[in-house]
XYZ file of C-alpha atoms in Angstrom:
291
model
C 112.923 92.670 106.545
C 113.688 90.709 103.392
C 110.582 89.458 101.635
C 111.057 86.891 98.788
C 108.493 84.152 99.621
C 104.821 85.159 99.707
C 101.906 83.096 100.897
C 98.356 83.864 99.625
C 95.234 82.524 101.413
C 92.367 82.141 98.947
C 92.415 81.355 95.285
C 89.354 83.324 94.284
C 88.929 86.540 92.321
C 91.391 88.560 94.487
C 93.833 85.751 95.448
C 94.641 84.697 91.941
C 95.193 88.316 90.795
C 97.523 88.902 93.850
C 99.462 85.735 92.959
C 99.731 86.949 89.304
C 101.335 90.317 90.124
C 103.718 88.909 92.790
C 104.989 86.206 90.457
C 105.632 88.785 87.717
C 107.594 90.844 90.254
C 109.939 87.865 90.911
C 108.488 86.699 94.222
C 108.100 83.028 95.012
C 104.379 82.508 95.566
C 102.500 79.746 97.483
C 98.756 79.912 97.193
C 96.301 77.898 99.327
C 92.606 77.264 99.340
C 90.336 74.733 101.023
C 89.147 73.719 97.585
C 91.610 72.035 95.200
C 89.366 72.781 92.197
C 89.587 76.471 93.069
C 93.395 76.216 93.070
C 93.380 74.472 89.738
C 91.018 77.057 88.299
C 93.179 79.923 89.722
C 96.304 78.578 87.970
C 94.485 78.263 84.631
C 93.076 81.806 84.964
C 96.505 83.232 85.850
C 97.948 81.620 82.721
C 95.197 83.009 80.540
C 95.628 86.435 81.968
C 99.330 86.309 81.440
C 98.791 85.197 77.850
C 96.588 88.228 77.393
C 99.362 90.420 78.650
C 101.798 88.748 76.216
C 99.424 89.326 73.325
C 99.230 93.016 74.229
C 103.069 93.207 74.469
C 102.881 94.176 78.146
C 105.182 91.272 79.054
C 107.321 88.821 77.110
C 106.589 85.136 76.690
C 109.611 84.332 78.762
C 108.399 86.556 81.643
C 105.090 84.687 81.533
C 106.908 81.291 81.652
C 109.060 82.316 84.515
C 106.109 83.786 86.441
C 104.168 80.560 86.116
C 107.166 78.620 87.508
C 107.151 80.793 90.598
C 103.577 79.970 91.632
C 102.972 76.888 93.767
C 99.750 75.696 95.309
C 98.792 73.683 98.426
C 95.524 72.728 100.044
C 97.208 72.785 103.436
C 97.067 76.233 105.160
C 99.913 75.628 107.474
C 102.397 75.094 104.558
C 102.386 78.949 104.312
C 104.251 79.172 107.635
C 107.549 79.115 105.786
C 106.866 82.304 103.842
C 108.094 85.801 104.606
C 104.738 87.616 104.000
C 101.194 86.258 104.098
C 98.303 87.913 102.344
C 94.895 86.745 103.415
C 92.375 87.085 100.633
C 89.441 84.903 101.889
C 85.770 85.695 101.967
C 84.948 89.109 103.522
C 83.705 87.633 106.787
C 85.559 88.366 110.027
C 84.959 84.962 111.643
C 86.581 83.269 108.647
C 89.594 85.551 108.572
C 90.147 85.276 112.315
C 89.986 81.500 112.165
C 92.592 81.490 109.299
C 95.052 83.578 111.365
C 94.580 81.539 114.557
C 95.282 78.337 112.552
C 98.454 79.936 110.934
C 100.062 81.447 114.056
C 101.649 78.290 115.494
C 103.375 77.471 112.216
C 104.871 80.909 111.371
C 108.453 81.941 111.310
C 109.314 84.514 113.993
C 109.607 87.372 111.452
C 106.703 86.450 109.081
C 104.489 89.528 108.360
C 100.713 88.879 108.340
C 98.438 90.993 106.257
C 94.803 90.964 105.218
C 93.286 92.077 101.874
C 90.091 92.983 103.699
C 88.211 95.867 102.140
C 86.594 97.062 105.381
C 87.229 95.024 108.572
C 89.245 96.431 111.464
C 92.956 95.645 111.030
C 93.489 96.282 114.728
C 90.849 93.785 115.685
C 92.199 91.115 113.296
C 95.740 91.703 114.551
C 94.687 91.292 118.160
C 93.785 87.688 117.455
C 97.426 86.830 116.484
C 100.675 86.609 118.326
C 102.262 89.491 116.370
C 99.978 92.578 116.135
C 103.067 94.711 115.504
C 103.766 92.717 112.383
C 100.185 92.833 111.016
C 98.769 95.273 108.419
C 95.987 95.798 105.921
C 97.158 95.154 102.339
C 94.145 96.061 100.266
C 94.413 95.408 96.509
C 91.844 96.787 94.028
C 90.044 94.456 91.583
C 91.158 93.415 88.993
C 94.600 93.247 90.651
C 96.808 93.047 87.515
C 95.173 96.156 86.098
C 94.439 98.426 89.061
C 97.443 100.522 90.245
C 96.372 101.294 93.817
C 97.142 99.328 97.034
C 95.737 100.659 100.319
C 98.214 100.126 103.231
C 96.435 100.200 106.539
C 98.221 100.193 109.906
C 96.603 98.756 112.987
C 97.102 100.562 116.242
C 100.109 98.168 116.985
C 101.723 98.073 113.570
C 105.436 98.938 113.885
C 107.443 101.030 111.445
C 109.680 98.193 109.946
C 106.509 96.294 109.021
C 104.979 99.301 107.269
C 108.292 100.054 105.449
C 108.621 96.398 104.369
C 105.101 96.372 102.924
C 105.585 99.796 101.334
C 108.700 98.475 99.562
C 106.724 95.429 98.317
C 104.155 97.731 96.734
C 106.916 99.630 94.924
C 108.480 96.384 93.655
C 105.115 95.380 92.296
C 105.127 98.565 90.270
C 101.964 99.905 91.996
C 101.170 103.014 94.096
C 100.271 102.839 97.754
C 97.955 105.066 99.724
C 98.172 105.012 103.493
C 94.839 104.757 105.311
C 94.002 104.907 108.970
C 92.219 101.956 110.505
C 88.616 103.163 110.359
C 85.749 101.221 108.745
C 86.198 100.638 104.994
C 89.381 102.761 104.968
C 89.525 105.326 102.020
C 88.310 103.798 98.765
C 85.325 101.972 100.039
C 84.417 104.613 102.611
C 83.754 106.854 99.577
C 82.795 104.303 96.893
C 80.296 102.093 98.711
C 77.966 104.917 99.938
C 77.844 106.138 96.309
C 76.837 102.643 95.120
C 74.365 102.341 97.909
C 72.854 105.758 97.016
C 72.523 104.548 93.378
C 70.589 101.528 94.660
C 68.360 103.809 96.754
C 67.776 105.899 93.603
C 66.620 102.686 91.882
C 64.584 101.577 94.914
C 62.717 104.874 95.050
C 61.951 104.813 91.364
C 63.915 107.926 90.432
C 65.531 106.103 87.527
C 65.900 102.671 86.002
C 69.113 100.570 86.092
C 70.029 101.697 82.549
C 69.286 105.354 83.203
C 71.240 105.443 86.480
C 74.262 103.811 85.011
C 74.140 105.917 81.752
C 73.857 109.131 83.849
C 76.971 108.414 85.877
C 78.945 107.159 82.931
C 78.114 110.172 80.657
C 77.345 112.826 83.296
C 80.179 112.109 85.703
C 82.617 110.409 83.243
C 82.735 107.172 85.287
C 84.089 104.168 83.303
C 81.307 101.949 84.729
C 77.922 102.864 86.148
C 77.463 102.296 89.863
C 75.042 99.395 89.448
C 77.329 97.733 86.820
C 80.155 98.220 89.223
C 78.244 96.780 92.109
C 77.582 93.613 90.040
C 81.229 93.405 89.176
C 82.304 93.693 92.902
C 79.567 91.381 94.097
C 76.381 92.511 95.814
C 77.156 90.357 98.883
C 80.546 92.158 99.274
C 78.825 95.619 98.845
C 76.339 94.666 101.556
C 79.006 93.399 103.892
C 80.978 96.642 103.485
C 77.861 98.732 104.086
C 77.136 96.806 107.219
C 80.652 97.388 108.490
C 80.252 101.118 107.888
C 76.850 101.201 109.512
C 77.863 99.295 112.557
C 81.292 100.792 112.922
C 80.340 104.432 112.510
C 76.769 104.359 113.852
C 75.545 106.852 111.347
C 72.227 106.258 109.531
C 73.662 107.666 106.317
C 75.440 104.240 105.888
C 72.162 102.188 106.206
C 72.193 99.537 103.442
C 69.422 99.985 100.967
C 66.627 97.354 101.483
C 66.754 96.544 97.805
C 70.485 95.611 98.089
C 69.545 93.296 100.946
C 66.791 91.775 98.925
C 68.987 90.983 95.955
C 71.534 89.283 98.275
C 68.784 87.287 99.961
C 67.661 86.075 96.500
C 71.199 85.005 95.632
C 71.404 87.589 92.899
C 74.996 88.635 93.692
C 76.030 90.094 90.375
C 78.357 88.656 87.657
C 79.540 85.696 89.789
C 75.997 84.370 90.072
C 74.960 85.575 86.610
C 72.182 87.840 88.003
C 72.230 91.064 89.945
C 71.194 94.462 88.713
C 71.740 92.932 85.282
C 70.979 89.345 84.046
C 74.167 87.993 82.393
C 72.839 84.512 81.479
C 72.237 85.264 77.770
C 75.718 86.671 77.336
C 74.405 90.156 76.941
C 73.622 92.085 80.206
C 70.010 92.865 80.529
C 68.760 95.163 83.379
C 66.611 93.288 85.939
C 64.657 96.377 86.868
């Protein structure tokens, strides 16, 4: 399978980062979103991030210019049907992802590979709603995509070997490292990371420590680059809650029960950095703990 044209569904935090790294790796990229403003903002952000890489001598100015030329946008989802590989990077809700794939299927080339950047949802179940479960995989990038080196590759029960090899080759061309995960809830990274974050929230909820003391303890006591509550704000508390619910529902184990405080923050709309309030308040420009 030759992959040269890549379609990306979603121009948000993950989608624009995925477009960035594919364009730098000489792929032709077509990005779609239901919101034209989101597409415009994504292009502007990609350009700023590429400029940052130029300033750090990570890429040349000509590489930046050529990468920007390779990225196209469209508000029409079905325009992606002409691409060789599609990466869905929409909101972490199964109903939304399923609807996207069902809309795409009638417009795809026969050999187009479908993938999802989902961080937790069953690849087998998503694949079963398409006409090509054997050409469907999980393609999970870490955030921020241009910086993080890992990509989780997740096979569904029907994924065939040529599809896996094609996606593995793409990861190598991107200059990243792949880890192969089985199709169980939250795969590898989030199966381990999210319960840690959830336990940190329980530690806050039970009054064992404050936001600042918990984050300081993990940064200095476990050598983590970010504290777990700071990291939760960066990821998005709604995303953390969604993944914990997938783990709890999918594995039926009470150890994955989302902390009530996490649920409360999401109900309040305090989702972290993207809403300017979470475990920290970012509205003043300097993060201030909210508890």
